[in-house]
XYZ file of C-alpha atoms in Angstrom:
417
model
C -38.315 -17.336 13.154
C -34.908 -16.876 14.803
C -35.244 -20.210 16.655
C -35.128 -22.280 13.458
C -37.244 -24.257 11.012
C -38.796 -26.646 13.561
C -40.177 -23.739 15.560
C -41.456 -22.147 12.341
C -43.187 -25.392 11.329
C -44.687 -25.781 14.792
C -45.884 -22.173 14.665
C -47.536 -22.756 11.274
C -49.202 -25.905 12.576
C -50.199 -24.272 15.875
C -51.854 -21.409 13.972
C -54.584 -23.895 13.006
C -55.145 -25.109 16.603
C -57.741 -22.665 17.911
C -58.897 -25.384 20.292
C -55.554 -24.940 22.069
C -54.498 -21.303 21.593
C -56.251 -17.909 21.596
C -57.431 -16.586 18.235
C -55.168 -13.509 18.244
C -52.095 -15.720 18.812
C -53.165 -18.030 15.959
C -53.520 -15.033 13.645
C -50.034 -13.856 14.596
C -48.571 -17.320 13.975
C -50.130 -17.367 10.479
C -47.506 -14.775 9.503
C -44.910 -17.588 9.663
C -46.203 -18.891 6.309
C -44.199 -16.069 4.728
C -40.946 -17.228 6.372
C -39.010 -18.731 3.444
C -35.331 -19.512 4.104
C -33.271 -20.777 1.165
C -29.943 -22.538 0.736
C -27.105 -22.178 -1.774
C -27.116 -23.801 -5.196
C -23.991 -25.818 -4.343
C -26.017 -27.853 -1.839
C -28.815 -28.368 -4.368
C -26.372 -29.647 -7.007
C -24.644 -31.980 -4.570
C -27.890 -33.432 -3.239
C -29.535 -33.929 -6.655
C -26.472 -35.682 -8.110
C -26.113 -37.884 -5.022
C -29.803 -38.799 -5.016
C -29.911 -40.001 -8.645
C -26.284 -40.898 -9.414
C -26.102 -38.596 -12.442
C -24.511 -35.273 -13.265
C -26.808 -32.254 -13.400
C -25.960 -31.593 -17.069
C -26.930 -35.168 -17.963
C -30.317 -34.911 -16.268
C -31.273 -31.362 -17.198
C -31.006 -29.198 -20.304
C -31.109 -26.157 -18.021
C -31.554 -25.621 -14.306
C -32.359 -22.306 -12.610
C -29.931 -21.823 -9.728
C -32.190 -19.370 -7.881
C -35.175 -21.129 -6.244
C -38.638 -20.084 -7.389
C -40.095 -20.992 -3.981
C -38.761 -21.939 -0.569
C -40.117 -23.158 2.736
C -38.854 -24.427 6.056
C -38.282 -28.004 4.777
C -37.181 -27.563 1.163
C -36.916 -25.196 -1.789
C -38.033 -25.523 -5.406
C -36.058 -24.909 -8.616
C -37.409 -24.718 -12.150
C -35.595 -26.865 -14.722
C -35.984 -28.658 -18.043
C -35.157 -32.317 -18.448
C -32.549 -33.295 -20.995
C -33.425 -35.873 -23.647
C -31.517 -38.428 -21.577
C -33.369 -37.444 -18.424
C -36.751 -37.544 -20.144
C -36.122 -41.060 -21.472
C -35.700 -42.391 -17.936
C -39.171 -41.290 -16.913
C -41.986 -43.797 -17.065
C -43.540 -43.546 -20.537
C -46.963 -43.298 -18.877
C -45.907 -40.223 -16.905
C -47.137 -36.772 -17.899
C -43.975 -34.823 -18.740
C -45.772 -31.648 -19.943
C -42.932 -30.418 -22.156
C -40.242 -31.744 -19.830
C -40.259 -28.511 -17.768
C -40.133 -29.651 -14.163
C -40.053 -28.463 -10.589
C -37.176 -29.857 -8.519
C -37.840 -29.828 -4.787
C -34.697 -30.154 -2.672
C -34.446 -30.469 1.119
C -32.421 -27.926 3.035
C -28.996 -28.979 4.458
C -29.240 -31.221 7.542
C -32.904 -30.323 7.867
C -33.892 -33.676 9.366
C -31.234 -33.517 12.076
C -32.024 -29.883 12.852
C -35.767 -30.440 13.032
C -35.542 -33.484 15.290
C -33.008 -31.737 17.529
C -35.217 -28.677 17.758
C -38.219 -30.886 18.397
C -36.515 -32.344 21.476
C -35.703 -28.805 22.676
C -39.339 -27.834 22.179
C -40.451 -30.769 24.333
C -38.078 -29.766 27.119
C -39.255 -26.147 26.966
C -42.892 -27.264 26.952
C -42.369 -29.453 30.032
C -40.663 -26.544 31.849
C -43.543 -24.223 30.931
C -46.007 -26.786 32.259
C -44.128 -27.048 35.575
C -43.820 -23.291 36.005
C -47.107 -22.009 34.635
C -49.443 -24.988 34.208
C -49.103 -24.672 30.412
C -49.802 -28.312 29.547
C -51.443 -27.259 26.288
C -48.049 -26.369 24.786
C -46.604 -29.824 25.500
C -49.718 -31.495 24.119
C -49.510 -29.441 20.934
C -45.797 -30.215 20.461
C -46.375 -33.960 20.878
C -49.287 -33.924 18.407
C -47.074 -32.017 15.972
C -44.493 -34.827 15.739
C -46.518 -36.897 13.234
C -47.101 -34.107 10.665
C -43.482 -33.004 11.066
C -42.000 -36.418 10.220
C -44.351 -36.832 7.244
C -43.237 -33.556 5.686
C -39.566 -34.494 6.023
C -39.899 -37.408 3.585
C -40.308 -36.246 -0.024
C -41.077 -39.827 -1.090
C -44.139 -39.611 1.156
C -45.167 -36.428 -0.668
C -44.726 -38.169 -4.025
C -46.997 -41.005 -2.897
C -49.598 -38.459 -1.788
C -49.405 -36.734 -5.180
C -50.024 -40.050 -6.941
C -53.061 -40.691 -4.772
C -54.497 -37.209 -5.314
C -53.968 -37.495 -9.074
C -55.831 -40.790 -9.076
C -58.695 -39.403 -6.980
C -59.098 -36.351 -9.241
C -58.388 -38.011 -12.592
C -61.950 -37.308 -13.839
C -61.955 -33.685 -12.689
C -61.013 -31.223 -15.435
C -60.829 -28.165 -13.187
C -58.654 -29.398 -10.295
C -55.189 -30.906 -10.632
C -51.993 -31.732 -8.774
C -48.349 -31.930 -9.904
C -47.263 -35.342 -11.148
C -44.162 -36.912 -9.534
C -41.718 -38.049 -12.208
C -40.250 -41.437 -11.281
C -37.452 -42.509 -11.018
C -36.480 -38.946 -10.050
C -37.967 -39.303 -6.568
C -36.011 -39.771 -3.353
C -36.193 -38.930 0.320
C -34.190 -35.718 -0.306
C -35.230 -34.691 -3.838
C -38.573 -34.735 -5.645
C -38.872 -33.968 -9.362
C -42.426 -33.218 -10.483
C -44.216 -31.517 -13.348
C -43.958 -27.736 -13.259
C -47.370 -26.147 -12.896
C -48.103 -22.742 -14.398
C -50.436 -20.324 -12.686
C -50.834 -17.401 -10.333
C -50.401 -17.913 -6.608
C -53.795 -17.623 -5.005
C -52.224 -15.421 -2.336
C -51.408 -12.879 -5.094
C -54.982 -12.509 -6.372
C -56.766 -13.121 -3.067
C -58.841 -10.092 -2.139
C -57.806 -8.295 -5.345
C -61.222 -6.914 -6.279
C -64.418 -8.535 -7.500
C -64.281 -10.641 -10.663
C -66.972 -12.553 -12.583
C -65.229 -15.846 -11.812
C -65.116 -15.306 -8.022
C -68.268 -17.278 -7.268
C -67.294 -20.240 -9.404
C -63.790 -20.351 -7.955
C -65.082 -20.152 -4.384
C -67.576 -22.980 -4.909
C -64.944 -25.075 -6.688
C -62.669 -24.720 -3.668
C -65.304 -25.901 -1.200
C -66.448 -28.745 -3.445
C -62.833 -29.878 -3.854
C -62.319 -29.964 -0.101
C -65.535 -31.856 0.616
C -64.717 -34.362 -2.141
C -61.355 -35.041 -0.476
C -63.010 -35.345 2.908
C -66.208 -37.230 2.159
C -65.625 -39.203 -1.023
C -61.904 -39.959 -0.934
C -61.031 -39.807 2.785
C -57.713 -38.257 1.812
C -57.340 -34.572 2.628
C -54.661 -32.043 1.745
C -54.112 -30.623 5.220
C -52.009 -27.567 4.349
C -54.316 -25.539 2.110
C -53.138 -22.025 2.835
C -53.269 -19.607 -0.174
C -49.542 -20.068 -0.919
C -50.196 -23.715 -1.836
C -52.922 -22.944 -4.367
C -52.259 -21.997 -7.998
C -54.935 -20.489 -10.234
C -54.959 -20.361 -14.013
C -57.761 -19.515 -16.415
C -58.931 -21.570 -19.368
C -61.064 -20.632 -22.334
C -64.785 -20.269 -21.505
C -66.699 -23.484 -22.029
C -69.788 -23.854 -24.260
C -72.302 -23.038 -21.519
C -70.349 -19.956 -20.439
C -70.485 -18.639 -24.014
C -74.204 -19.419 -24.249
C -74.804 -17.609 -20.928
C -72.862 -14.544 -22.121
C -74.707 -14.468 -25.448
C -78.144 -14.861 -23.868
C -77.605 -12.048 -21.344
C -75.774 -9.778 -23.774
C -72.378 -9.801 -22.031
C -69.373 -8.679 -24.069
C -67.245 -11.633 -23.000
C -67.872 -15.064 -21.564
C -66.424 -15.758 -18.116
C -63.160 -17.779 -18.310
C -63.023 -21.096 -16.493
C -60.800 -21.032 -13.396
C -58.553 -24.039 -12.812
C -57.133 -24.937 -9.391
C -53.766 -26.643 -8.877
C -52.921 -27.744 -5.339
C -49.244 -27.907 -4.339
C -47.151 -29.188 -1.427
C -49.061 -32.299 -0.377
C -46.523 -33.364 2.250
C -49.122 -32.834 4.968
C -52.128 -34.977 4.049
C -54.326 -37.148 6.202
C -56.921 -39.911 6.246
C -59.336 -40.666 9.057
C -60.206 -43.979 10.678
C -63.787 -45.132 10.165
C -64.897 -44.139 13.666
C -63.283 -40.708 13.398
C -64.988 -40.153 10.046
C -68.330 -41.041 11.594
C -67.619 -38.685 14.506
C -66.678 -35.896 12.091
C -69.850 -36.525 10.096
C -71.926 -36.227 13.276
C -70.062 -33.052 14.219
C -70.655 -31.348 10.865
C -74.268 -32.479 10.877
C -74.785 -31.012 14.365
C -73.089 -27.736 13.349
C -75.204 -27.355 10.209
C -78.358 -28.096 12.245
C -77.324 -25.515 14.898
C -78.203 -28.138 17.528
C -76.218 -27.118 20.638
C -76.820 -30.300 22.640
C -75.822 -32.456 19.655
C -72.730 -30.285 19.041
C -71.631 -30.756 22.667
C -72.143 -34.524 22.455
C -70.176 -34.908 19.201
C -67.460 -32.495 20.395
C -66.678 -34.700 23.388
C -66.264 -37.694 21.042
C -63.451 -35.839 19.280
C -61.438 -35.395 22.480
C -57.946 -36.841 22.789
C -59.134 -38.917 25.762
C -62.508 -40.141 27.110
C -64.208 -37.508 29.236
C -66.684 -38.870 31.775
C -68.300 -36.993 34.656
C -65.510 -38.008 37.049
C -62.539 -36.991 34.856
C -64.319 -33.908 33.535
C -66.144 -32.250 36.453
C -66.936 -29.108 34.423
C -68.757 -31.130 31.758
C -72.228 -29.721 32.645
C -70.882 -26.172 32.283
C -69.141 -27.107 29.006
C -72.403 -28.464 27.585
C -74.403 -25.498 28.881
C -72.071 -22.941 27.262
C -72.271 -24.698 23.897
C -76.075 -24.875 24.087
C -76.238 -21.148 24.888
C -73.836 -20.370 22.025
C -75.992 -22.169 19.478
C -79.140 -20.641 20.924
C -77.584 -17.300 19.968
C -76.803 -18.609 16.486
C -80.406 -19.768 16.012
C -81.567 -16.298 17.087
C -79.206 -14.832 14.465
C -80.725 -17.084 11.827
C -84.271 -16.065 12.813
C -83.401 -12.371 12.732
C -81.404 -12.418 9.488
C -83.112 -15.261 7.626
C -79.649 -16.645 6.970
C -77.163 -19.063 8.467
C -74.428 -17.501 10.635
C -70.861 -17.490 9.258
C -69.309 -20.914 9.801
C -66.014 -19.378 10.938
C -67.803 -17.478 13.714
C -69.391 -20.725 14.892
C -66.074 -22.543 15.012
C -64.037 -19.751 16.623
C -66.601 -19.381 19.415
C -66.870 -23.130 19.844
C -63.095 -23.648 20.007
C -62.837 -20.870 22.584
C -65.066 -23.034 24.800
C -62.858 -26.066 24.067
C -59.774 -24.144 25.165
C -61.459 -22.696 28.260
C -62.395 -26.193 29.507
C -59.136 -27.821 28.290
C -60.878 -30.208 25.944
C -58.103 -31.222 23.554
C -59.129 -32.406 20.109
C -57.541 -35.330 18.255
C -54.816 -34.013 15.991
C -56.154 -35.665 12.810
C -59.634 -34.246 13.381
C -58.432 -30.782 14.333
C -56.298 -30.567 11.160
C -59.282 -31.501 8.978
C -61.611 -29.068 10.743
C -59.012 -26.284 10.523
C -58.627 -26.969 6.792
C -62.399 -26.791 6.251
C -62.683 -23.424 7.918
C -59.482 -22.060 6.361
C -61.067 -22.776 2.970
C -64.335 -21.253 4.169
C -62.495 -18.074 5.066
C -61.093 -17.405 1.606
C -64.161 -18.762 -0.213
C -66.460 -16.367 1.637
C -64.120 -13.457 0.816
C -64.265 -14.369 -2.863
C -68.043 -14.646 -2.673
C -69.691 -13.202 0.455
C -72.971 -14.904 -0.485
C -71.380 -18.347 -0.373
C -71.958 -20.135 2.935
C -69.983 -23.207 3.892
C -72.892 -24.115 6.174
C -75.117 -24.488 3.108
C -72.489 -26.531 1.290
C -72.139 -28.656 4.408
C -75.900 -29.201 4.504
C -75.937 -30.199 0.838
C -73.223 -32.778 1.439
C -75.061 -33.902 4.589
C -78.239 -34.538 2.676
C -76.510 -36.459 -0.099
C -73.050 -37.838 0.624
C -73.331 -38.231 4.383
C -76.671 -39.981 4.397
C -75.856 -42.394 1.561
C -72.310 -43.110 0.421
C -70.609 -41.887 3.584
C -72.414 -44.262 5.940
C -71.651 -47.135 3.553
C -67.952 -46.215 3.501
C -67.778 -46.151 7.288
C -69.297 -49.584 7.669
C -67.432 -51.226 4.793
């Protein structure tokens, strides 16, 4: 935290790379998601006026000087557009009462991040020379792409437009809407979304809507991954808002039939901060499909085969002399998981499968492609909170359902199109 925002961002990103770092270190690095520096209002005012060539009082009826949220790249202010400001927005845009969120980059953040990135590379190379710590340098180099994407708020606006288009028919999942022309590299004005931070209600007792919310989360992720090939890759609980809508017709019928006092309200998910989002090339999607299929089938030999296809570089017998041992350890691991399934008449927890598998990756220095590792980390991050909401929900079962339907039909078609 003391080293600066680039080191914080790398730490957040590295917390998802269990193929590179031990699990206890990753858990410690997850604490960096709570590191929220903020800057003074004077910088916000200067940057907003420079970005759009207007005075603050002309654009906004009111503007809260204290940020309502802050991160290592930017902070967010709540405001209301003036009549003049609202008229400039595309008539087709969803203004939702003209109350908006204004996301503003921190002072000199691009220069500081790129400078710190170069320092990180130097430190990583020194660590490699002294202690054979090549994994740190590899992780820093893979981190460059996600870092540069998050610096550009216009890139985030484009991602928001794409997510809104992909989920336009979904009534229970939404994203903020960027409000053009108030979009620039430094400032992003978007609709303000009401709700409770998922991190605030996470683990806060058992509620009748837990199961539905958990399944909605997994279905949303697999839709992004399998149908849209466009995944929000930063789905920690701080980027998820929850609000509750009136119970629908079937919820009221269910409550009446079973004699419940009240029908269960409908949870609604809003996903924020889409600066880190990713798509996969056709071959990588096919590889990921094979990997998930092998995991859900608990087929150790198949898991080992598909795992090697996800490596950052080709691994043949000559360049990877420990390959037989790598394969053997994975086969033994999944033999244990099949024994668990036989003894408990249930699939093992998906997170346990992945943590144990990535430990083998790290032991044998099998680095995973950054795009694939981010997607896999996102899947199992979602699995973690979904299973806490509903312990009976198994991502392995959801994975199998998608395997039987989407993978075998539409997915194969998409990959060969």
